[in-house]
Coordinates of C-alpha atoms and ligand atoms in Angstrom, one line a residue:
X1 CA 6.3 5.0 44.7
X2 CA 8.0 7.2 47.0
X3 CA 6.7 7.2 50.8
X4 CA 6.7 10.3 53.1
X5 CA 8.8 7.9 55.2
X6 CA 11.8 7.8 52.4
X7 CA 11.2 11.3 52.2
X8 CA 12.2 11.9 55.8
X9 CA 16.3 12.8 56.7
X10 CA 18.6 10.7 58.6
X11 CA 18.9 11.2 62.0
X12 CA 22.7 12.2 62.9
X13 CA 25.2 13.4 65.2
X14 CA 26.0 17.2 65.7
X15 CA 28.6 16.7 63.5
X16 CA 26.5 15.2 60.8
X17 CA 27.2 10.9 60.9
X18 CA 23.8 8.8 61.1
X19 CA 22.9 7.6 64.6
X20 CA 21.7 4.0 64.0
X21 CA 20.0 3.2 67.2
X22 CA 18.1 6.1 69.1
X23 CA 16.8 3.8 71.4
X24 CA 19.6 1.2 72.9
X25 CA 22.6 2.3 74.2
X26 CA 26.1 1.0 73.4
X27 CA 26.4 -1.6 76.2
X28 CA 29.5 -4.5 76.6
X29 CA 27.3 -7.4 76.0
X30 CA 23.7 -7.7 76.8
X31 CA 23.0 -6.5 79.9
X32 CA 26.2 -5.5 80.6
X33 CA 27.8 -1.4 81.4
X34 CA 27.4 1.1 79.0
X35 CA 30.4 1.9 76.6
X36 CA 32.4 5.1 76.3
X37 CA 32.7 4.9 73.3
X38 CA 29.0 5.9 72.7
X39 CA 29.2 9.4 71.4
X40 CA 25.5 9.4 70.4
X41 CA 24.6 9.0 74.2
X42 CA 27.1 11.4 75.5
X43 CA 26.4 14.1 73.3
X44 CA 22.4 13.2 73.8
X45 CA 22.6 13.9 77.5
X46 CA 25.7 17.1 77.6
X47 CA 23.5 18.5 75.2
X48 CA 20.1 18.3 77.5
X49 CA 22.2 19.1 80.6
X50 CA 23.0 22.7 78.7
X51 CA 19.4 23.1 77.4
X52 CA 18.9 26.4 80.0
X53 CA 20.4 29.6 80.3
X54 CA 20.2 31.4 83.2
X55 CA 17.0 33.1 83.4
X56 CA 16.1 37.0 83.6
X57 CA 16.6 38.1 87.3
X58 CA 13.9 39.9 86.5
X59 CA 11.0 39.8 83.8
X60 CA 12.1 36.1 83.7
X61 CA 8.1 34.9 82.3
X62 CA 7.1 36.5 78.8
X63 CA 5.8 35.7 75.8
X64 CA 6.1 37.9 72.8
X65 CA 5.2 38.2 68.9
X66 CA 6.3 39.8 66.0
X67 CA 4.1 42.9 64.4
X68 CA 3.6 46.2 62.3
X69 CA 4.3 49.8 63.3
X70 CA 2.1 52.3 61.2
X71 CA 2.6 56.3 61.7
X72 CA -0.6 57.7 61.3
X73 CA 0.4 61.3 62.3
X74 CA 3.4 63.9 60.9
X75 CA 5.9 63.9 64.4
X76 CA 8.8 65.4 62.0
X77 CA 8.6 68.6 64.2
X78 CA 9.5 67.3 67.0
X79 CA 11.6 64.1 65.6
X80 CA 13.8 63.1 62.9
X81 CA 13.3 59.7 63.9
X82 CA 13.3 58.3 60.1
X83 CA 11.2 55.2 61.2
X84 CA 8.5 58.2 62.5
X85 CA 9.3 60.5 59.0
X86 CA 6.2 60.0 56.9
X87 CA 2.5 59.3 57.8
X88 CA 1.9 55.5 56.4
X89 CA 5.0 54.4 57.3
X90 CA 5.5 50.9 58.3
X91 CA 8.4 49.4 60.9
X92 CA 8.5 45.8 62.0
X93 CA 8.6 45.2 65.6
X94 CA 8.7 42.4 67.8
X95 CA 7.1 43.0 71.5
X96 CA 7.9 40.8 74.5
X97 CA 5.0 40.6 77.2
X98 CA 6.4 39.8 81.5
X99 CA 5.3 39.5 84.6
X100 CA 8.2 40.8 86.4
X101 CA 8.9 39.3 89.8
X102 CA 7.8 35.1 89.1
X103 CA 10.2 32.9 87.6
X104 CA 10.3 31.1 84.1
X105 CA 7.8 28.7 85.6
X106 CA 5.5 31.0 87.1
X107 CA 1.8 30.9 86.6
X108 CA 1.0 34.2 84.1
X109 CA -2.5 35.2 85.9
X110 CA -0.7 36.9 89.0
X111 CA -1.1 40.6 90.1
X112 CA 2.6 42.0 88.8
X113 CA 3.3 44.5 86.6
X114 CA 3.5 43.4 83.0
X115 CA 6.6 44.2 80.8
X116 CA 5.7 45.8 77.5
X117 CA 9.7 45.2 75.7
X118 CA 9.0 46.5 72.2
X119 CA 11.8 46.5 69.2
X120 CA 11.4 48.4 66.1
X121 CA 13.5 47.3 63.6
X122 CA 14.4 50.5 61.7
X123 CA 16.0 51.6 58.8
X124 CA 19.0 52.8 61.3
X125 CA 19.1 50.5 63.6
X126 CA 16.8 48.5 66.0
X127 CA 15.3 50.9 68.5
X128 CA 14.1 49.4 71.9
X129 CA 11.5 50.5 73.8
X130 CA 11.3 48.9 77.2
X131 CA 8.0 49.7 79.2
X132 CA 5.5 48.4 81.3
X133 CA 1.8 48.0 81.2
X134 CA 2.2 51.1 83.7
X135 CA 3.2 54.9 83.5
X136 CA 5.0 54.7 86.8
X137 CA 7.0 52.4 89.0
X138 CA 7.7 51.8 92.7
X139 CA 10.7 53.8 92.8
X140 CA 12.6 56.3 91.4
X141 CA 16.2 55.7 91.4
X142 CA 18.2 52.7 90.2
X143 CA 20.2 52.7 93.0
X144 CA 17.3 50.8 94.9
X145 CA 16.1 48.6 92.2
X146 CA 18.3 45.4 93.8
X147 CA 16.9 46.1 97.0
X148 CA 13.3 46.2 95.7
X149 CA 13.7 43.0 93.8
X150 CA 14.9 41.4 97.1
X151 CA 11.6 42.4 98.5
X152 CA 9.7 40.6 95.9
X153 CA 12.0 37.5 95.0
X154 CA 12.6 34.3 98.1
X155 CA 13.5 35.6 101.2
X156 CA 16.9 34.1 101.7
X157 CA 15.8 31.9 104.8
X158 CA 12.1 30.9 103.7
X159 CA 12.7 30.5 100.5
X160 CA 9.1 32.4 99.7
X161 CA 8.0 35.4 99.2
X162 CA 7.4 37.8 102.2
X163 CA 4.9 40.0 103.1
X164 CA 7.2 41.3 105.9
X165 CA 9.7 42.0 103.5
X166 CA 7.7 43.8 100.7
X167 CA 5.6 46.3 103.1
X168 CA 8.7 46.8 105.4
X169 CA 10.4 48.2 102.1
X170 CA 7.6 50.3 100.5
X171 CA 6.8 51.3 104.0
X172 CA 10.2 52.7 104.0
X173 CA 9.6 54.1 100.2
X174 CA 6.7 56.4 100.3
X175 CA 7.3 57.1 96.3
X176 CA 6.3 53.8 96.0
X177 CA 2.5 55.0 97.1
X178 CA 1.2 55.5 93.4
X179 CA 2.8 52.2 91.8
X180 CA 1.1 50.5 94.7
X181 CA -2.3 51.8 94.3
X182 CA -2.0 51.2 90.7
X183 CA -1.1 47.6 91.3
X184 CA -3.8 46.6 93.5
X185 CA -6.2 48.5 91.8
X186 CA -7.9 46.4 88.9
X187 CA -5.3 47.2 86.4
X188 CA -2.9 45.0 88.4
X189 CA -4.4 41.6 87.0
X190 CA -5.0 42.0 83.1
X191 CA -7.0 39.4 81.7
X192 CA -4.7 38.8 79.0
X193 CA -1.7 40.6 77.3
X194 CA -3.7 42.0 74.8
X195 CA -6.4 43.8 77.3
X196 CA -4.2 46.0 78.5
X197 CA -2.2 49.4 77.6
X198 CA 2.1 49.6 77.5
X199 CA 3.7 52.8 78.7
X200 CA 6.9 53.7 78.0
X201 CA 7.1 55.0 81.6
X202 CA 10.2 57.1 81.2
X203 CA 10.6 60.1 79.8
X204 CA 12.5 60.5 76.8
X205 CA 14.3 63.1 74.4
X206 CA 13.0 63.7 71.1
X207 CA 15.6 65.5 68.7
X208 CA 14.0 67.5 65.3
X209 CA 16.4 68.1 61.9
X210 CA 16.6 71.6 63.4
X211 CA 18.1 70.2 66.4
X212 CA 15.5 71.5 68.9
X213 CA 14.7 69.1 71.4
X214 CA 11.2 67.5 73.4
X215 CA 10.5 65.3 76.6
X216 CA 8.3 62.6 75.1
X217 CA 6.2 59.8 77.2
X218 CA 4.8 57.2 75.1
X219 CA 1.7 55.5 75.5
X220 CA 0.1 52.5 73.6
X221 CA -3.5 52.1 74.5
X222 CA -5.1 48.9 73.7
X223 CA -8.0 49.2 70.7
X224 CA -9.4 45.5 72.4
X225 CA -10.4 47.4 75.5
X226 CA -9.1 47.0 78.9
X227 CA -10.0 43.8 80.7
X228 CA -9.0 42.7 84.1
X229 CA -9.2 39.6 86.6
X230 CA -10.6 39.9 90.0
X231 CA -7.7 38.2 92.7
X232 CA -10.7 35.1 92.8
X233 CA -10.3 35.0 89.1
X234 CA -7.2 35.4 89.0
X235 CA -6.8 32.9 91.8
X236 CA -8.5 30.3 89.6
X237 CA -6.7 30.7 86.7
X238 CA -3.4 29.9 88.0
X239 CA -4.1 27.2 88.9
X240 CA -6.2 26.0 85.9
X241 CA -3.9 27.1 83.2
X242 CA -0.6 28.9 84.3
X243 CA 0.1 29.1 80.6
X244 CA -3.4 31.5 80.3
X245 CA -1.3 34.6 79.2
X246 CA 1.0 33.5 76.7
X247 CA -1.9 30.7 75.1
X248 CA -4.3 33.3 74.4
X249 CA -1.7 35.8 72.7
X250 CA -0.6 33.1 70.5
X251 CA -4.0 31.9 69.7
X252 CA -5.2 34.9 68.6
X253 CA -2.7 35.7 66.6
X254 CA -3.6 32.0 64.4
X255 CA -7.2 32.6 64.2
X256 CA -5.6 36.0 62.5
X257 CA -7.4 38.5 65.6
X258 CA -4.7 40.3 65.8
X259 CA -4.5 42.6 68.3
X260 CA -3.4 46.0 67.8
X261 CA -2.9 49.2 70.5
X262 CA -2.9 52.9 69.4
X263 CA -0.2 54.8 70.5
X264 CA 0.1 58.4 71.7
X265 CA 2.4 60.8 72.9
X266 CA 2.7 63.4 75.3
X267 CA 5.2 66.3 74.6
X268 CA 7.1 68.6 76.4
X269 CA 9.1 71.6 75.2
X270 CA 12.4 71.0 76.8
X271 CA 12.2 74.7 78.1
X272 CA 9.4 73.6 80.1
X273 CA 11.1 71.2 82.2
X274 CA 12.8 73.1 85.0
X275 CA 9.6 75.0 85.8
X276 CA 6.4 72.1 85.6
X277 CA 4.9 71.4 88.5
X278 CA 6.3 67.9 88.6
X279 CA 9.4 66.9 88.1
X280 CA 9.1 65.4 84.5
X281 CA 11.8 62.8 85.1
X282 CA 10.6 60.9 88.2
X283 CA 9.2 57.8 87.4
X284 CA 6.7 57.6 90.0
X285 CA 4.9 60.5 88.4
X286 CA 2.8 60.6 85.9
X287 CA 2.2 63.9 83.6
X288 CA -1.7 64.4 83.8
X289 CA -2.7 64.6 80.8
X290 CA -4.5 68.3 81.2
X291 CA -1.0 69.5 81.2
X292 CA 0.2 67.5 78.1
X293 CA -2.5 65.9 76.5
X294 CA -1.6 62.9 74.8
X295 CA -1.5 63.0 70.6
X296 CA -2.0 59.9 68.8
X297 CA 0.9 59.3 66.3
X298 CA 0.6 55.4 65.3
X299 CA -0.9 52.4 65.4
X300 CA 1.0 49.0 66.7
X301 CA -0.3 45.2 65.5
X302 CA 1.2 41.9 66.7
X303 CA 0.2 39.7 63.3
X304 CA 3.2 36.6 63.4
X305 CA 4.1 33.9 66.1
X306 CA 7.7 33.0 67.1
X307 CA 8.0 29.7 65.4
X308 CA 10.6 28.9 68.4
X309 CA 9.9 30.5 71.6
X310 CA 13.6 29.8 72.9
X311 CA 15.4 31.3 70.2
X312 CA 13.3 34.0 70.0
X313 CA 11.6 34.8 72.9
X314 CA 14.2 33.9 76.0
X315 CA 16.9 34.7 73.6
X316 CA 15.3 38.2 72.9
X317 CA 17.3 41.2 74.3
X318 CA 16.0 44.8 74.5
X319 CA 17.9 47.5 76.2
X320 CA 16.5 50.8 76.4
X321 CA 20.0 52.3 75.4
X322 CA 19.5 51.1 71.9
X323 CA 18.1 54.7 70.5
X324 CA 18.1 55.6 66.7
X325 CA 19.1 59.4 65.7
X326 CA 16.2 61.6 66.9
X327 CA 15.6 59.9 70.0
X328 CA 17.5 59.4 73.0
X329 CA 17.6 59.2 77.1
X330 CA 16.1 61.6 80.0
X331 CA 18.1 62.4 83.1
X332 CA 15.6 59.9 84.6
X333 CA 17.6 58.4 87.0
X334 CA 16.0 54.9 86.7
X335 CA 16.2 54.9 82.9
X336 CA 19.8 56.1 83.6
X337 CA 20.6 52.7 85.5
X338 CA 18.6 50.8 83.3
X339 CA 20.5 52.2 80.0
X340 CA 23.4 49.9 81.6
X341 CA 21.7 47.0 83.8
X342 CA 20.2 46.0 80.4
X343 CA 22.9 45.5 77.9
X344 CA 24.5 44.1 81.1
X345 CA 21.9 41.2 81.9
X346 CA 21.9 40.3 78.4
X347 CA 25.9 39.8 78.1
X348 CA 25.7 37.4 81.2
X349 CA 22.2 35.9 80.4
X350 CA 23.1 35.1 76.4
X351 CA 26.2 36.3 75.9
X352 CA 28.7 38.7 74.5
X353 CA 27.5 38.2 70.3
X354 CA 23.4 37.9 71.9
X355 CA 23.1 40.9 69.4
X356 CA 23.8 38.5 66.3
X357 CA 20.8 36.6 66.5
X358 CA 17.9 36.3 64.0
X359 CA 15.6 38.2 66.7
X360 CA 18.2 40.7 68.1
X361 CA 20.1 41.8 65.1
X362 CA 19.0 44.8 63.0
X363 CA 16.2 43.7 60.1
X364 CA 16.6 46.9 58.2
X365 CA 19.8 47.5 57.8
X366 CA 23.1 46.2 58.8
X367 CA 25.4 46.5 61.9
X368 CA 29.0 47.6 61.3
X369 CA 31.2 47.4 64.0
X370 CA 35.0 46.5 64.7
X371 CA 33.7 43.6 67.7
X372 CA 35.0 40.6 66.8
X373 CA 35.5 37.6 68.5
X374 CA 34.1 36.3 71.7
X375 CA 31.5 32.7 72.2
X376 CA 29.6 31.6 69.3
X377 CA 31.0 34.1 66.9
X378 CA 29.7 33.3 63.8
X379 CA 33.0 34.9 62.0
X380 CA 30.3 37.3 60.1
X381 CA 32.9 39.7 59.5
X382 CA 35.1 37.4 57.2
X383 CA 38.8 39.4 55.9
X384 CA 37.2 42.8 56.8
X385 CA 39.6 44.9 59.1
X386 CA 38.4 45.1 62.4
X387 CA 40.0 49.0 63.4
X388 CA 39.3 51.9 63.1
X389 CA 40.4 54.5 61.8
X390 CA 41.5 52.5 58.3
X391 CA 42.1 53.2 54.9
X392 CA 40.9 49.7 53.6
X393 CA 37.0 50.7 53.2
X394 CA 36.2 50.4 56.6
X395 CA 32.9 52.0 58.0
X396 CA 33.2 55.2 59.3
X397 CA 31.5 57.8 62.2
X398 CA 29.2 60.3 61.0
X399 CA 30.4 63.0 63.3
X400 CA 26.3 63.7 64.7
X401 CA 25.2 62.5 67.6
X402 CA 21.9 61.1 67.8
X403 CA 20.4 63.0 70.3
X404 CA 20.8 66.8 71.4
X405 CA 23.1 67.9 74.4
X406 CA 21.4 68.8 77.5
X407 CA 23.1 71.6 79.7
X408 CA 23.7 70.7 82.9
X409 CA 25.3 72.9 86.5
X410 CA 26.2 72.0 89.6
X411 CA 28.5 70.0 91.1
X412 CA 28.6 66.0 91.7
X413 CA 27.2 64.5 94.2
X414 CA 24.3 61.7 95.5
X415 CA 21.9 64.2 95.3
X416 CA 18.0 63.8 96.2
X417 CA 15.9 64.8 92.6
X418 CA 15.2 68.4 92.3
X419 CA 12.3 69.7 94.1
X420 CA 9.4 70.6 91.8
X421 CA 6.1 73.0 93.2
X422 CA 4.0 69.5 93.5
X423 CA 6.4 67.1 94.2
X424 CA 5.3 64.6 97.1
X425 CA 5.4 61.1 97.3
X426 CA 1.3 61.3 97.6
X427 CA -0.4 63.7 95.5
X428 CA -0.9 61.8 92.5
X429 CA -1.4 58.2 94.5
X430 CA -4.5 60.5 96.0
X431 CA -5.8 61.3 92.8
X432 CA -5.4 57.8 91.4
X433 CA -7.3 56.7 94.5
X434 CA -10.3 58.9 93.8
X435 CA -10.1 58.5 90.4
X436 CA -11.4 54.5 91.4
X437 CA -15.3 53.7 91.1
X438 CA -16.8 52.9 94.6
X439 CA -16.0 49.3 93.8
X440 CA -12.9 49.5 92.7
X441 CA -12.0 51.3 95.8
X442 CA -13.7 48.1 97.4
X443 CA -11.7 45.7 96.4
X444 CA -8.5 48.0 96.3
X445 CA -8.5 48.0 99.8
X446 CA -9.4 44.3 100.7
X447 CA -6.5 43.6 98.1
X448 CA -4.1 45.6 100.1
X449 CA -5.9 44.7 103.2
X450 CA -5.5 40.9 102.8
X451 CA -1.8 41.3 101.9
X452 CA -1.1 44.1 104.5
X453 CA -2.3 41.4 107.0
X454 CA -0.3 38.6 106.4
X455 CA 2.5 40.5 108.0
X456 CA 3.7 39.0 111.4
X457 CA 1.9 39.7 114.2
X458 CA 4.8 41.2 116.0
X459 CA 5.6 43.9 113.6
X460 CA 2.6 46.3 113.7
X461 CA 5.3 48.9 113.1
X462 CA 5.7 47.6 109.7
X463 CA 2.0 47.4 109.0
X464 CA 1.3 51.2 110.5
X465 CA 4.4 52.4 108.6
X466 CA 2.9 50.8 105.3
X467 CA -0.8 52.2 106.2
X468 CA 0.7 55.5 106.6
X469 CA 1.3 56.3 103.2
X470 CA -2.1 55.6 101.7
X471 CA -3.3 57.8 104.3
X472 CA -1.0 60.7 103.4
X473 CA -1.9 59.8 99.5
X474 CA -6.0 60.2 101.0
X475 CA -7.7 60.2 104.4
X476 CA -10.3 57.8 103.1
X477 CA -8.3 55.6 102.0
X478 CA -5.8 55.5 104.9
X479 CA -8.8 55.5 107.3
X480 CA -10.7 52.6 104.9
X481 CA -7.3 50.2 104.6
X482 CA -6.8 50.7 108.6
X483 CA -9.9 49.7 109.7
X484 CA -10.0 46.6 107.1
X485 CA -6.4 45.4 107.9
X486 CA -7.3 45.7 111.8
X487 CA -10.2 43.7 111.3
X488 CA -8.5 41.2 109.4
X489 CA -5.2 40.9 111.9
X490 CA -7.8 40.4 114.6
X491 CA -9.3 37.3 112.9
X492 CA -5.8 35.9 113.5
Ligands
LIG1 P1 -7.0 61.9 83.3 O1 -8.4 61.7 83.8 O2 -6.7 62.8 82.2 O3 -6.4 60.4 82.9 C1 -6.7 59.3 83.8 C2 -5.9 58.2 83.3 O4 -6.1 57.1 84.2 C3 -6.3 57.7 81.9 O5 -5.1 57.5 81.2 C4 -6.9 56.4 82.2 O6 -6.6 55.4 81.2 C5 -6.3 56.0 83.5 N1 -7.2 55.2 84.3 C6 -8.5 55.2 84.3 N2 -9.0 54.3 85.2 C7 -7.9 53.7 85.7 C8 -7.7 52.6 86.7 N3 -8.8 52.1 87.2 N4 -6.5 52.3 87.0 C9 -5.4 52.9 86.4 N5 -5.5 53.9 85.5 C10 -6.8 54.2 85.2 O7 -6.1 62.2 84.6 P2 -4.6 62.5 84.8 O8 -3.8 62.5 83.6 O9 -4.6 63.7 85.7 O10 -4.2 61.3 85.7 C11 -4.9 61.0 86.9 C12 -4.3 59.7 87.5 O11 -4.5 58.7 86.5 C13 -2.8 59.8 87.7 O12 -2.5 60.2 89.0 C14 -2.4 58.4 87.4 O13 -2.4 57.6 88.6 C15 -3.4 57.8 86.5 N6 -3.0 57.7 85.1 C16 -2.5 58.8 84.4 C17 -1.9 58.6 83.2 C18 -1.2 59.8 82.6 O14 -0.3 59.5 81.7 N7 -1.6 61.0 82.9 C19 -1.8 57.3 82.6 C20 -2.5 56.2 83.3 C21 -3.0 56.4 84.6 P3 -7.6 54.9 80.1 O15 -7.8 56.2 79.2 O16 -6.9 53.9 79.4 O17 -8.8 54.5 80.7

């Protein structure tokens, strides 16, 4: 009778021949040096030694599964988006979940913003949606995004992070006023990944058949209900089960709850840009949803693991300059940076053919370029010429670009963003602020307060620089986070 053991295959090299022993080494004599000669051993441990790649700088901790994207409303006015072209429609995705400042390691239940990376795998290409469980973000050009990250990564001395370093830099950043007070508010710890909404954050262009084009902001609200963790909870969990985050996604996804968000849009005719109150392409700024009330267009549900978190998880790549025809960039000036860090990150972080793998690569069509070449090329392309123009079949540009041209005047220049009626670094952290219950204000402020604190005791100006932004955002508030960080600094 045949055993499950003769069933099972030899175990071999990389190059295929049977190992015999997996558990001695190749030694001259007994007892004596191991051999050179022992190929199995050396390839055993260069192997293990390459097992990492470098991590995200950034966003290093996620967790992600693969779904469904259903259209449940007709968007072909303002979109020729085919995957968005028919009500019932169905796209596969895959969504990557972050935390964006701890390492691989990290413990998930921290208060961070969470990435909310989505790819749709569409019929003309994979489209990459790259938000955050936010609508805004700390600053608003890319040009300060290294700095930032400084602030919130090891301080180059003490190896940890600083509460000197991150209030001395928002201090100094007064758009970072709403992100802040979103962040400690109770949305800054989400129980899990799937009690909580993703924004796309950025504003984006959507581009009809007719040509006529939209600002878009897209916004995926959670159908489990929000859920949050207090910092004691929070606290706890760390500790308990650093892995908290990424267990409970994938558990739920094999008892079959799977959990699904229903996404919305906000539009803007482009003609409305140049005179809104806002300016609709800063990323600290929200649009309030009076102005542009948000339409629901489709529903999103994560219903299959990874079966190999490496390969498809920290191999995963999303870059928000992967658009399909219909849709493409703002003049955000953060999604401008980001349109190149991205793609970027990914070329060091995985390499130059990263896009080839079973995760990355298009699912609904095929990829035709002239790349060739370059680490782990998988020679895909076989005898196929690899120029362009040719006359030997080779594929060939469609002569429409995918999204519409936006006019532009002036001349270069490191200019400041265009000054809109309502554009202050406060207005909208003020209405966030009131927008808090009583007791989330509560423990808004003893969150800031117990951070605020922990700067050094000789650098008040930091601290009264910090405390002077929430009080332009809202007396109260200022007045509230004063007297709280004062009482605490005393304690000292
Ligand atoms: P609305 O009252 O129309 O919308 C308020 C928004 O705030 C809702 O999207 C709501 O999300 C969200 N919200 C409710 N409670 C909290 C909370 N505790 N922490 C964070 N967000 C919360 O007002 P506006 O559109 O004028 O926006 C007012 C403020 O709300 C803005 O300044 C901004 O800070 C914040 N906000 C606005 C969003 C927008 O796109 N306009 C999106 C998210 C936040 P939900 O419906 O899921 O409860």
């Amino acid at each position: 009778m045949t055993t499950q053991d003769d069933l099972r295959p030899t175990l071999t090299t990389e190059a295929g021949a049977p190992v015999a022993d997996n558990q001695n080494t190749e030694t001259a004599g007994v007892g004596g040096p191991a051999l050179l000669q022992d190929q199995h051993l050396f390839e055993k441990l260069a192997h293990f030694n390459r097992e990492r790649i470098p991590e995200r700088v950034v966003h290093a901790r996620g967790a992600g599964a693969y779904g469904t994207f259903t259209v449940t409303a007709d968007v072909t006015p303002y979109t020729r988006a085919a995957f968005l072209s028919e009500v019932g429609k169905q796209t596969e995705t895959f969504l990557r979940f972050s935390t964006v400042a701890g390492s691989l390691g990290s413990a998930d239940a921290v208060r961070d913003p969470r990435g909310f990376a989505l790819k749709f795998y569409t019929e003309d290409g994979n489209y990459d949606l790259v938000g955050n469980n936010t609508p805004v973000f700390f600053i608003k050009d890319a040009v300060k995004f290294p700095d930032f990250i400084h602030t919130q990564k090891r301080d180059p001395y003490t190896g940890s992070q600083e509460a000197d370093n991150v209030w001395d830099f928002w201090g100094f950043s007064p758009e970072s006023t709403h992100q802040v007070t979103w962040l400690f508010g109770d949305r800054g710890i989400p129980a899990t990944l799937r009690h909580m909404n993703g924004y796309g954050s950025h504003t984006y262009q959507w581009q009809n058949e007719a040509g006529e084009h939209f600002w878009v902001k897209y916004h995926f609200k959670t159908d489990q209900g929000i859920r949050n963790l207090t910092q004691a909870e929070a606290n706890a969990l760390a500790g308990e089960d650093p892995d908290s985050h990424q267990r409970d996604l994938r558990e739920s996804i094999e008892r079959g709850e799977f959990p699904s968000w229903t996404v919305q849009v906000q539009i803007m005719p482009a003609a409305d840009a140049a005179a809104y109150r806002f300016n609709p392409f800063d990323l600290t700024k929200v649009w309030p949803h009076a102005d542009y009330p948000p339409i629901e267009i489709g529903r999103l549900e994560l219903n299959r693991n990874p079966d190999n978190v490496f390969a498809e998880v920290e191999q995963s790549i999303f870059s928000p300059a992967h658009f399909v025809p219909g849709i493409g960039p703002s003049p955000d000036k953060m999604l401008q940076g980001r349109l190149f860090a991205y793609a970027d990150a990914h070329r060091y972080r995985v390499g130059i053919n990263a896009d080839h793998l079973p995760v990355n690569r298009p699912h609904a069509t095929e990829a035709h370029t002239n790349h060739r070449d370059g680490r782990l090329y998988d020679g895909r392309h076989g005898r196929r010429k690899n120029y362009e123009p040719n006359s030997f079949g080779g594929p060939v540009q469609t002569g429409r670009p995918l999204w519409a041209a936006v006019p532009v005047a002036g001349a270069t220049g490191t200019h400041e963003a265009p000054a809109h009626a309502e554009d202050d670094d406060f207005g909208q952290a003020g209405t966030l602020y009131r927008l808090f219950s009583e007791e989330e204000k509560q423990r808004l402020i003893a969150n800031l307060a117990g951070f605020i604190a922990k700067v050094s005791a000789d650098r008040d100006d930091i601290v009264e620089r910090a405390i002077d932004n929430f009080r332009r955002a809202d007396a109260d508030y200022g007045r509230r986070l004063e007297e709280a960080v004062r009482g605490l600094r005393k304690q000292k």
